XYZ file of C-alpha atoms in Angstrom:
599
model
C 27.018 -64.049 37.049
C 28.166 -60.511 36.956
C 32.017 -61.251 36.322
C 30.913 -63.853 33.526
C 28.693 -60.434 31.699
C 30.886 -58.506 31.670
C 33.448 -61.000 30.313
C 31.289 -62.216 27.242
C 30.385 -58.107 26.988
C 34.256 -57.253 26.417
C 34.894 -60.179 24.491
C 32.241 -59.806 21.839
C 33.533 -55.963 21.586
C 36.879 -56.847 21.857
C 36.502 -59.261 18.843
C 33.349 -58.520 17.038
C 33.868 -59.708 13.329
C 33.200 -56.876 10.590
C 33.769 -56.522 7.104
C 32.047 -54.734 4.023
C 33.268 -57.043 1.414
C 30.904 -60.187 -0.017
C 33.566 -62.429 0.881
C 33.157 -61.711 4.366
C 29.277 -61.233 4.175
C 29.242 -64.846 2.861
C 31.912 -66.420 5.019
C 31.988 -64.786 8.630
C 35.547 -65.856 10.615
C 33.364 -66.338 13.506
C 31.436 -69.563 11.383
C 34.143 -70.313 8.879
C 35.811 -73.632 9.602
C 39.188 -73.654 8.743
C 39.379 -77.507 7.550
C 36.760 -76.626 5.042
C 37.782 -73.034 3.499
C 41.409 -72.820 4.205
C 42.197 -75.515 1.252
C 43.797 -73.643 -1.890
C 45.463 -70.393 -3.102
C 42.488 -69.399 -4.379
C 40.877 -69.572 -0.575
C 44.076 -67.660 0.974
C 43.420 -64.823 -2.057
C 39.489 -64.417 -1.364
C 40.498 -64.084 2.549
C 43.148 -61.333 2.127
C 40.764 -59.736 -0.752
C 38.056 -59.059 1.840
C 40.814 -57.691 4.113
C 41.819 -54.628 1.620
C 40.906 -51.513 2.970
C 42.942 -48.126 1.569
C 42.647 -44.694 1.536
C 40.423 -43.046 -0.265
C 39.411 -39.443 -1.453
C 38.231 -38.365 2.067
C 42.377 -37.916 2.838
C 41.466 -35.035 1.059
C 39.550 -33.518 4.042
C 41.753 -34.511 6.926
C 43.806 -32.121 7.013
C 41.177 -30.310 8.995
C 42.989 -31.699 11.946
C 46.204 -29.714 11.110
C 47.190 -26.058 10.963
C 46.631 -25.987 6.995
C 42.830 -25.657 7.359
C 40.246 -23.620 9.279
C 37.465 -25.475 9.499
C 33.607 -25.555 11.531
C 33.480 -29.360 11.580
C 33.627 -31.265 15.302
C 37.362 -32.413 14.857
C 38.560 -34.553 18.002
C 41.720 -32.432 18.264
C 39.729 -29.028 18.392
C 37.559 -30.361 20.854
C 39.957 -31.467 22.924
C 42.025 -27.860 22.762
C 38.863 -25.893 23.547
C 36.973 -28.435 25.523
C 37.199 -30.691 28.597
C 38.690 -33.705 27.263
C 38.436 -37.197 29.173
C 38.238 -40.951 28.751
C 34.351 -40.161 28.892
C 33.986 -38.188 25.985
C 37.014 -39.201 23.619
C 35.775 -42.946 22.765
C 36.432 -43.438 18.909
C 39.221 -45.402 17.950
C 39.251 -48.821 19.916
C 38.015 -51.517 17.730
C 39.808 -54.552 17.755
C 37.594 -56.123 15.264
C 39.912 -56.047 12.432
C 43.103 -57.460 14.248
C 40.624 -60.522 14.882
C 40.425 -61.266 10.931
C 43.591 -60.702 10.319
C 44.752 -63.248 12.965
C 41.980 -65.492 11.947
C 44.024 -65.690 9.042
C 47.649 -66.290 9.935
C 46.559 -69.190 11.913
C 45.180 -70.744 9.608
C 47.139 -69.808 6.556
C 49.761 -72.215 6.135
C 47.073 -75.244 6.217
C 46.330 -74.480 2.578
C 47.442 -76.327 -0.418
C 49.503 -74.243 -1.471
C 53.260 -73.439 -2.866
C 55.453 -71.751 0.226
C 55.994 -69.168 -2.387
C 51.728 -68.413 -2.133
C 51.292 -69.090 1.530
C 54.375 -66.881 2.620
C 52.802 -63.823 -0.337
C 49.793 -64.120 1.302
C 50.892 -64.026 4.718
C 53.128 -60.883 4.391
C 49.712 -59.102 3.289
C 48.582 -60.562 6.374
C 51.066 -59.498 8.276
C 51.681 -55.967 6.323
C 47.787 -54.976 7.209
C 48.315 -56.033 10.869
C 50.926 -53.609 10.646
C 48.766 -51.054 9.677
C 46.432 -51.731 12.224
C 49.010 -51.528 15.218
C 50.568 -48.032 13.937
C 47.497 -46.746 13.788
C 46.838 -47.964 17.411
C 50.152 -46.724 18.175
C 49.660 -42.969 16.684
C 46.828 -42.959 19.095
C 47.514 -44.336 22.001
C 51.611 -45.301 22.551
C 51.195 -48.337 24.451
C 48.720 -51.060 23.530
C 47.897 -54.565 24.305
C 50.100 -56.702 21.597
C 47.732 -59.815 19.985
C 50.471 -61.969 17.425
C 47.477 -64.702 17.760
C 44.080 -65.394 17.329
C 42.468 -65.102 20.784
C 39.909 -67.383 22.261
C 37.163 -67.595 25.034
C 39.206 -69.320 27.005
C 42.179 -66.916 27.021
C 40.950 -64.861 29.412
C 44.500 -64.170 31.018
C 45.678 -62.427 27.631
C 42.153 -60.933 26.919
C 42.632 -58.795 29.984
C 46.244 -57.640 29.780
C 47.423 -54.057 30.246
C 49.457 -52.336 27.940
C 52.257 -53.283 26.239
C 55.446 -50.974 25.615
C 55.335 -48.938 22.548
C 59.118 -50.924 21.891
C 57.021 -54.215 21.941
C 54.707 -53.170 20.048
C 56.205 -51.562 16.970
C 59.096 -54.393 17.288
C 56.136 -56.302 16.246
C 54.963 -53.938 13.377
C 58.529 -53.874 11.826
C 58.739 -57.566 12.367
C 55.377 -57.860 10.346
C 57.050 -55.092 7.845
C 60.057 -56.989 7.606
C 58.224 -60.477 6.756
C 56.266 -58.510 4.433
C 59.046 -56.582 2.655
C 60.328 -60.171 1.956
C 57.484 -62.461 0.603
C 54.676 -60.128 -1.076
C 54.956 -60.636 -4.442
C 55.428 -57.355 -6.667
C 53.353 -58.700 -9.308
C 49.887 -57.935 -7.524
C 46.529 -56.870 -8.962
C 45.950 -53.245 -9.488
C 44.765 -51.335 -6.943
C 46.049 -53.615 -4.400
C 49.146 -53.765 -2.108
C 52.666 -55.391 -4.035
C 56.070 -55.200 -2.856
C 56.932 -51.903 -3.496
C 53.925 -50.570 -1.396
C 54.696 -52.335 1.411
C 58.363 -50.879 1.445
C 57.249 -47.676 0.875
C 54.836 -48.056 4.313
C 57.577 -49.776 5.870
C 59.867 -46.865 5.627
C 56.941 -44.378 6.365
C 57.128 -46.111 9.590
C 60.462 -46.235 10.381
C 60.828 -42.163 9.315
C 57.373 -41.763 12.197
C 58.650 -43.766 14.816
C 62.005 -42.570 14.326
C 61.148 -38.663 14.632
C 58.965 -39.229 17.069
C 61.516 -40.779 19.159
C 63.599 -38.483 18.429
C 61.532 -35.145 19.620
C 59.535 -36.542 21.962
C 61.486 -36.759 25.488
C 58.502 -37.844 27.394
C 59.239 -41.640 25.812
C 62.582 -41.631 26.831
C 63.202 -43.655 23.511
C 66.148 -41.236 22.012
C 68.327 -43.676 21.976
C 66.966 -45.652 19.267
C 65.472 -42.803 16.947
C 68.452 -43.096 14.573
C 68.037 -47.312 14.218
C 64.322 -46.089 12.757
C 65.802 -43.121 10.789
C 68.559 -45.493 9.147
C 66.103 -48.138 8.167
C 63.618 -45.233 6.825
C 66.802 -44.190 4.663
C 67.952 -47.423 3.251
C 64.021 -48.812 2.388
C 63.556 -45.672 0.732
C 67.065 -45.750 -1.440
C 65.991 -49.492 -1.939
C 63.040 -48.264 -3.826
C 64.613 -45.228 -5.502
C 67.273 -47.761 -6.837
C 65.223 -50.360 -7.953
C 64.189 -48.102 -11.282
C 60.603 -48.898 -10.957
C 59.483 -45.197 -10.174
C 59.765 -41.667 -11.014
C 58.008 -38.470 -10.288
C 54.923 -37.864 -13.454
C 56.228 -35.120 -15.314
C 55.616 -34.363 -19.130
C 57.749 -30.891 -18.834
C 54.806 -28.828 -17.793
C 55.165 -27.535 -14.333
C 52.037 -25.737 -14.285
C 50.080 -28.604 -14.886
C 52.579 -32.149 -14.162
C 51.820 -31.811 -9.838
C 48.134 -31.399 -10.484
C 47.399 -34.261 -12.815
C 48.017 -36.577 -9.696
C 45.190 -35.836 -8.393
C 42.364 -35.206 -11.288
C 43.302 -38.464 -13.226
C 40.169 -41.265 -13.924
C 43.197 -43.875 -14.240
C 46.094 -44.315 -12.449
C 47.413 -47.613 -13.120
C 50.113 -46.406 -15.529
C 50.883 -43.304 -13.644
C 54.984 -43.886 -13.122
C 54.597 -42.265 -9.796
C 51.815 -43.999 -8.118
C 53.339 -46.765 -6.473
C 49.451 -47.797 -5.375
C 45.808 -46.115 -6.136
C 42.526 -46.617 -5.048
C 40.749 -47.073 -7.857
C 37.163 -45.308 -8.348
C 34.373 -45.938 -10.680
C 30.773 -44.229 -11.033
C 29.940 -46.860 -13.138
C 31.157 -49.577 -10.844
C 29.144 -47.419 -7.662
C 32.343 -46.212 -6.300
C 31.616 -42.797 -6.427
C 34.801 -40.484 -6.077
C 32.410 -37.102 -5.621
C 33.265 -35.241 -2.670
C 33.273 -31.431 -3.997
C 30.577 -30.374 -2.486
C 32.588 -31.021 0.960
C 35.789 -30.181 -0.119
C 35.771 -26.789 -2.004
C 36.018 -24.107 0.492
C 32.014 -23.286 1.957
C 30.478 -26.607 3.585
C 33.096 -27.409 6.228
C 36.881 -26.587 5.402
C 38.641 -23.999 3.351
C 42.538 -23.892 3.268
C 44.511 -21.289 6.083
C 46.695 -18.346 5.295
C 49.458 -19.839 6.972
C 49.360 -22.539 4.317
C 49.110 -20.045 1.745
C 52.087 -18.550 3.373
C 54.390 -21.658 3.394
C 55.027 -21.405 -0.418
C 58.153 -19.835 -1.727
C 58.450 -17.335 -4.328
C 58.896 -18.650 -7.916
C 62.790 -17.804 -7.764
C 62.942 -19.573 -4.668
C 63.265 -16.784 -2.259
C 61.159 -17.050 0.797
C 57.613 -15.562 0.507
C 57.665 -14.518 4.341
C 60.750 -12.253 3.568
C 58.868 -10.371 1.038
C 58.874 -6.532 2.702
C 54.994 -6.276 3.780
C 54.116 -9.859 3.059
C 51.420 -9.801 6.091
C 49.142 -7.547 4.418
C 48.727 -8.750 0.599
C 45.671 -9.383 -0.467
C 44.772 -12.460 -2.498
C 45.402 -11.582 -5.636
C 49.146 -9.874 -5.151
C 49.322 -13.239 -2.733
C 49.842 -15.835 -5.593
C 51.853 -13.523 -8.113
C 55.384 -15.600 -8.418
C 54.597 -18.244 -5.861
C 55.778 -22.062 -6.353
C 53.283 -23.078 -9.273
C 52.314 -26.238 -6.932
C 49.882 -23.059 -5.125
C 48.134 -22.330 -7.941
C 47.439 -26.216 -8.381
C 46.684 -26.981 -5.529
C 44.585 -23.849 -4.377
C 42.163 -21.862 -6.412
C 43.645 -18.760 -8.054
C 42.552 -15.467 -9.113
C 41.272 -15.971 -12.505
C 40.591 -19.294 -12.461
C 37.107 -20.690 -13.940
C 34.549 -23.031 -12.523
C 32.785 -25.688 -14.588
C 30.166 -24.650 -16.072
C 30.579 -20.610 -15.554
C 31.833 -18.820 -18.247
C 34.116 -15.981 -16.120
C 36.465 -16.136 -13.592
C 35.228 -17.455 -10.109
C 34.931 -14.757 -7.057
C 35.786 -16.750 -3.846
C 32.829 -16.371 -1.863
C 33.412 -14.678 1.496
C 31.522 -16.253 4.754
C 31.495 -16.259 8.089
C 34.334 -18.433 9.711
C 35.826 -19.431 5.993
C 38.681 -18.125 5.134
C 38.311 -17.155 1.882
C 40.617 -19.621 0.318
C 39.837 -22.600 -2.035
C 40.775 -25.805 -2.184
C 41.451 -27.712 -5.776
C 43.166 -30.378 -5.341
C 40.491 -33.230 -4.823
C 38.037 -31.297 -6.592
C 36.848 -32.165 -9.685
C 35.914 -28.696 -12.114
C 33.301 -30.431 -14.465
C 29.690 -31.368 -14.670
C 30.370 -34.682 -16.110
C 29.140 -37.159 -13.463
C 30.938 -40.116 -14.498
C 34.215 -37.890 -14.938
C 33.137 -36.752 -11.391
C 32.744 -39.601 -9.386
C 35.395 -41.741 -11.004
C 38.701 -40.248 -9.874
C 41.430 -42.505 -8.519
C 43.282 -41.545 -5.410
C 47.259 -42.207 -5.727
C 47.826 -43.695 -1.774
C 51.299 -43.853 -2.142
C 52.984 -41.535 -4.358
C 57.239 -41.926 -5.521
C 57.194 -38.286 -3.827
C 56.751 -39.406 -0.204
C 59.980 -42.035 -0.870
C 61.929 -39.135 -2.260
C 61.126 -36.576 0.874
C 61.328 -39.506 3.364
C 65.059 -40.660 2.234
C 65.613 -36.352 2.412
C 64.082 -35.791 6.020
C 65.965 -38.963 7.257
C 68.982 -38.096 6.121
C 68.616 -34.693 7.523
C 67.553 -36.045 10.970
C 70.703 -37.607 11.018
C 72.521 -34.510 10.620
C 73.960 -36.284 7.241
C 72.519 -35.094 4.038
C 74.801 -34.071 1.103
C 73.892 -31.420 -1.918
C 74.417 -35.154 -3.946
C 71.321 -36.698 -1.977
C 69.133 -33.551 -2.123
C 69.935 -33.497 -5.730
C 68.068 -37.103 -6.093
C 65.307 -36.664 -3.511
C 64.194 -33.062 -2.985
C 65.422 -31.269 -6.026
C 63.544 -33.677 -8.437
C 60.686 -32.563 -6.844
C 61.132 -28.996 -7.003
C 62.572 -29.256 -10.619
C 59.093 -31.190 -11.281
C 56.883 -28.608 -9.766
C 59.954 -25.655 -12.153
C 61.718 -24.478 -8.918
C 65.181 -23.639 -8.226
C 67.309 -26.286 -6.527
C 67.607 -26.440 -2.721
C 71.188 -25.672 -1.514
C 71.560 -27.576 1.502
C 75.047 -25.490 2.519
C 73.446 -21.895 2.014
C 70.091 -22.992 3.603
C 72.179 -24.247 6.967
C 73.783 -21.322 6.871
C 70.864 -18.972 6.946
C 67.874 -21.129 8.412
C 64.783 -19.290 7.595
C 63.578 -17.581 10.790
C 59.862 -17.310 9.710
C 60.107 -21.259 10.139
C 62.456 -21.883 12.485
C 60.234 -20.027 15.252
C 57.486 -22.500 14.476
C 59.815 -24.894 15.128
C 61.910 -24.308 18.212
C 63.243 -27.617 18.778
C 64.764 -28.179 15.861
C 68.642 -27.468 16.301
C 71.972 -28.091 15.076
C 74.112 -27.916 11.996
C 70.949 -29.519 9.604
C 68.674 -27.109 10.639
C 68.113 -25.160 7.830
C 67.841 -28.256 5.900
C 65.611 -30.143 8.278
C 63.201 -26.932 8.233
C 63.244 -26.887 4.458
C 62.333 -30.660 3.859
C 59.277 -29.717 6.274
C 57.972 -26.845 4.231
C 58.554 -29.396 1.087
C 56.945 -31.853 2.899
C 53.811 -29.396 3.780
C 53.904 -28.122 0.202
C 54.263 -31.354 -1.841
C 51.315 -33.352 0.086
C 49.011 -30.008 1.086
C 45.517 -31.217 2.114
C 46.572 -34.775 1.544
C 46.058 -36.063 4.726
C 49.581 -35.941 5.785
C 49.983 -32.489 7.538
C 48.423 -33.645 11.561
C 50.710 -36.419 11.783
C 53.980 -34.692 10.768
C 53.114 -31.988 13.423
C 52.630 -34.919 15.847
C 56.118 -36.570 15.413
C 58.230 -33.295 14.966
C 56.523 -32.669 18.840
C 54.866 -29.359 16.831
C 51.270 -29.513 18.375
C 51.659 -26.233 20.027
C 51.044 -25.012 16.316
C 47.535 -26.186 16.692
C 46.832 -23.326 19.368
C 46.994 -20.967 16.629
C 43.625 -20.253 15.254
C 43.407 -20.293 11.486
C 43.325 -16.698 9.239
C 41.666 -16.393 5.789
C 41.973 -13.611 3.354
C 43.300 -9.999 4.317
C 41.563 -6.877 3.323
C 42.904 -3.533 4.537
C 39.165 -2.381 5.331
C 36.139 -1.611 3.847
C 35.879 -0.764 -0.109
C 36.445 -2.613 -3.412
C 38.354 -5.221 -4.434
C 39.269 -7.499 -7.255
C 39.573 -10.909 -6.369
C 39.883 -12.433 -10.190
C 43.107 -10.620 -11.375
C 41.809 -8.764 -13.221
C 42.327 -5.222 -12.014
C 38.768 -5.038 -12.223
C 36.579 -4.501 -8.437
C 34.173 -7.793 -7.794
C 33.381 -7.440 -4.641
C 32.524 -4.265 -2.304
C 32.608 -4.593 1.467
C 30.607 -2.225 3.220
C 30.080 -0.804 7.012
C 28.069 -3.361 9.629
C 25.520 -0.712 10.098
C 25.047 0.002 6.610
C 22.171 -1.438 4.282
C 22.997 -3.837 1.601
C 20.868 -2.223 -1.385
C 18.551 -4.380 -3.881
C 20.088 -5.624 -7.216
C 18.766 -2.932 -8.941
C 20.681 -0.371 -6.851
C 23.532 -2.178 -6.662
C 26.593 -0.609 -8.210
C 28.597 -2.008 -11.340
C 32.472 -2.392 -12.095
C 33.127 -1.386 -15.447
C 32.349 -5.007 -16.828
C 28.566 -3.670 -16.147
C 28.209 -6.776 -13.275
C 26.593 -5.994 -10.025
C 29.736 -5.781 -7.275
C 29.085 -8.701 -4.548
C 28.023 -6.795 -1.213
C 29.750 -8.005 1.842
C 28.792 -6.353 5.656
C 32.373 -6.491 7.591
C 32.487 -6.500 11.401
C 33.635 -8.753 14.392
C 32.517 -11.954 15.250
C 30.172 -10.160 17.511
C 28.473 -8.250 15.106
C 25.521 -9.576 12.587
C 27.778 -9.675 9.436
C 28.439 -11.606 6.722
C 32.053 -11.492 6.909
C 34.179 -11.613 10.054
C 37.433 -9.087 10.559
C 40.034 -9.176 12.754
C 39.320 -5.466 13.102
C 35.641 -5.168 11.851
C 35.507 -2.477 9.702
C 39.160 -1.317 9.972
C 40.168 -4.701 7.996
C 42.414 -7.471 8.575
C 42.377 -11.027 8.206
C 39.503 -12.781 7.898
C 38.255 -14.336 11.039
C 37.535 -17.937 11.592
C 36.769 -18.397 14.946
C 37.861 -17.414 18.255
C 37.564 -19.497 20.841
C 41.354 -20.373 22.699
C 43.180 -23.444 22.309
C 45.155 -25.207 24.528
C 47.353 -28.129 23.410
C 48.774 -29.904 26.561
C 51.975 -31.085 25.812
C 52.592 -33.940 26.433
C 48.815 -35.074 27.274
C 47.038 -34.410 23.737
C 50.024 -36.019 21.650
C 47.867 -39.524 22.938
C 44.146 -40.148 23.586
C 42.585 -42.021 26.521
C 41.712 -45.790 26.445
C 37.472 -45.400 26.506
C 36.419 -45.476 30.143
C 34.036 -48.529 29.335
C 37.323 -50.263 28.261
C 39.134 -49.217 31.637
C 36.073 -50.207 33.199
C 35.541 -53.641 31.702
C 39.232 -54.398 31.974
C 41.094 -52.439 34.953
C 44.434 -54.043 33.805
C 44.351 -51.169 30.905
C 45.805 -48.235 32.920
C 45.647 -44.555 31.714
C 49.128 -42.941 30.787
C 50.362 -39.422 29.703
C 47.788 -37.802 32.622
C 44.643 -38.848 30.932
C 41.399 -39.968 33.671
């Protein structure tokens, strides 16, 4: 009786049906019968409808995870650097549910009647979100059990497998790529996968799995980095050939790289290979400032701010006394993608009439975030931005970085990959002899295991890469394939203010804000003192986190950077590159062994 619980317990998790759509509300896998819905196109398209599921505009938050944020939110990968991570206590992530539908589907598929041409389209987005699935699986946790079928109660010798190989695995995601790549049709409804979006995931695969290989030793999988890295360069040329695509640009680099992001329509952007499409009117609300602005939970890092190059090019971290600019001297002649991407001094906030102050608290940095906020009070306007998912700038930078894995990129293929998108954003060109020839040292000690001829190249692409999709949602998973998550350790910085006194933070010349001694007494409005504008200066009390402040410095009253927190992290390498399989999972099904020194 016990053995036959637990069985029906981990099958029903295992394989739980789920789904938000009406489609699937109406029509549950687990009731459908396959000889009566599985009859015509139009069955096969309201399946695969009610399996869409993209990104959205909460990518712009998840970059908490990575070193271009400071943030006070629970994220798993803090916890697990300044915790006591186990299988106990790290239990998101294992939901099979969705690999169940999809299945559903490509058994059943091909009963339909139906051209080839419509079954094949329809299985390739079949097959192209089962891919999805199993990468993510694979980010998370390397090996995993490898379903190509619909499971059933009586399989009970595949429901409680171990692990398969990460090879088998992602042989199986670029088989599904491959299939996919071949039959989905390019003529697709907007806001939906077509050809060109599932090449452009395809070769974000193959550039992942190939760099991961590549840097991570502990897989043993060297060998076969460069077979990922050479398919990553020829999907992405495929795409860059096919004329389709090109970066939005109207010949306005100060505003071109920012209208990506604060657009209400996307469908004719000539960048956007595929959007998520949001409409107030339509109750997909698109509103997430009040989250992703710079006081709730997140607010950007100084080493982000840092990452920029000047506006000639030159590197911002070889500027004599770079460490100890303030804000506003911080953005003077910086890559104009900063000051669209991150709030300036000067700029305005819907509906104030001046210049916004940042707003200095405790454990923010000081720093705001723009991009994925939206400056107006119009709520339609507000909750009705689309999110580009894949953008003609990730194939550009992907055919770049693979190239210079391979320790073969020419000044002829950074001239049609990275150099568009620096010429986009009004940047110089990148050199790819002089920067080999004088790596920046600022990045290459963030970076240790990056070596060889291509290294100033390689390092270069990464601070494009970093620049180009900032706060995106990209940023934790590059640091997890280039092996980087020693990075992590570092704790994030904010703002830095020699000590206490005035200071302008609007460009202005002109003192906002007055930071004052912890033991002193912030005085009434009325005794407050004025800049010359006649407004009241913004009272700040400065110490250390251990003092009752409103602004934390690394040296309390002596100045510094803004403090964000300070408890030590510890990445394990190789350990925290992987999570555990759930203990209740191990438990239910002791096939599933732990790997990478996880309990």
């Amino acid at each position: 009786m016990k053995k036959y619980s637990i069985y029906l317990l981990a099958f029903s998790m295992l394989f739980m049906a789920s789904c938000d759509e009406d489609f699937m509300e109406r029509y549950p896998q687990t009731s459908i019968s396959p000889e009566e819905f599985f009859k015509t196109e139009e069955d096969l398209r309201l399946y695969v409808d009610g399996l869409l599921s993209l990104p959205g505009m909460f990518e712009y938050q998840q970059d908490q995870s990575s070193d271009n944020m400071a943030t006070t939110g629970a994220i798993e990968i803090k916890s697990m650097m300044t915790g006591t991570p186990n299988s106990q206590n790290i239990t998101g992530g294992w939901n099979w549910a969705r690999l169940r539908n999809i299945n559903y589907f490509l058994e059943n598929s091909s009963n339909a009647d139906a051209s080839p041409e419509a079954i094949q389209h329809y299985e390739g987005l079949a097959r192209y979100y089962r891919a999805v699935f199993y990468f993510d699986m694979v980010k998370r946790y390397s090996d995993v059990p490898w379903y190509g079928q619909l499971l059933n109660p009586s399989d009970e010798d595949l429901l409680y497998k171990g692990r398969d190989s990460r090879e088998t695995v992602m042989n199986g995601v670029m088989e599904d790529l491959a299939f996919a790549a071949q039959h989905v049709r390019e003529e697709v409804p907007s806001g939906t996968p077509g050809n060109w979006a599932v090449k452009t995931f395809y070769a974000r695969v193959a550039l992942y799995e190939g760099t991961f290989r590549k840097y991570h030793d502990e897989l043993g999988l060297q060998g076969s980095a460069n077979d990922f890295l050479t398919l990553a360069r020829d999907l992405s040329k495929e795409i860059m050939d096919s004329g389709n695509f090109s970066l939005h640009q109207t010949g306005n680099p100060g505003s071109d790289y920012k209208a990506l992001f604060n657009s209400q329509d996307l469908s004719g952007n000539s960048e956007v290979i595929l959007f998520n499409p949001y409409d107030l009117n339509k109750d997909r609300n698109s509103d997430i400032n009040y989250t992703v602005f710079g006081t709730y939970e997140q607010s950007p890092s100084r080493d982000l701010v840092q990452t920029y190059l000047m506006r000639d090019g030159s590197r911002f971290t070889d500027q004599p006394g770079f460490e100890t600019l303030g804000y506003v001297d911080e953005f003077e002649n910086r890559d104009p993608r900063m000051a669209q991407t991150l709030v300036y001094p000067g700029w305005v906030r819907a509906p104030e009439p001046d210049a916004f102050i940042p707003i200095l608290s405790r454990n923010f940095t000081g720093y705001f975030q723009q991009k994925g906020y939206n400056n107006t009070t119009d709520n339609v306007a507000l909750g009705s931005l689309d999110f580009p998912v894949y953008r003609y700038a990730e194939v550009l930078l992907t055919y770049a970085e693979a190239l210079a894995e391979m320790g073969s990129l020419t000044q002829a293929d950074a001239d049609i990959s990275v150099n568009l998108l620096r010429q986009r954003a009004g940047m110089p060109d990148l050199q790819v002899s002089v920067v080999n020839a004088q790596p920046d040292a600022f990045l290459a000690a963030k970076h240790p295991n990056v070596s060889g001829p291509m290294t100033g190249a390689i390092l270069e692409i990464r601070r494009e890469r970093r620049v180009e999709f900032a706060l995106e949602g990209y940023r934790y998973d590059d640091l997890m394939r280039w092996s980087s998550g020693k990075l992590l350790e570092e704790i994030p910085e904010g703002m830095y203010f020699p000590g206490l006194g005035k200071y302008d933070l609007t460009g202005d010349g002109v003192e906002d804000i007055i930071l004052i001694d912890k033991d002193a007494d912030v005085p009434g409005d009325p005794q407050k003192e004025t800049n010359s504008l006649g407004k009241m200066l913004i009272y700040y009390k400065a110490g250390t986190v251990d003092d009752n402040v409103t602004v934390y410095m690394e040296n309390g009253s002596e100045g510094g950077t803004l403090v964000t927190e300070t408890a030590e992290r510890t990445f394990e390498d190789p350990k925290y590159y992987y999570r555990p399989i759930p203990f209740q999972q191990t438990t239910l099904n002791p096939n599933l062994e732990q790997i990478f020194g996880w309990e």
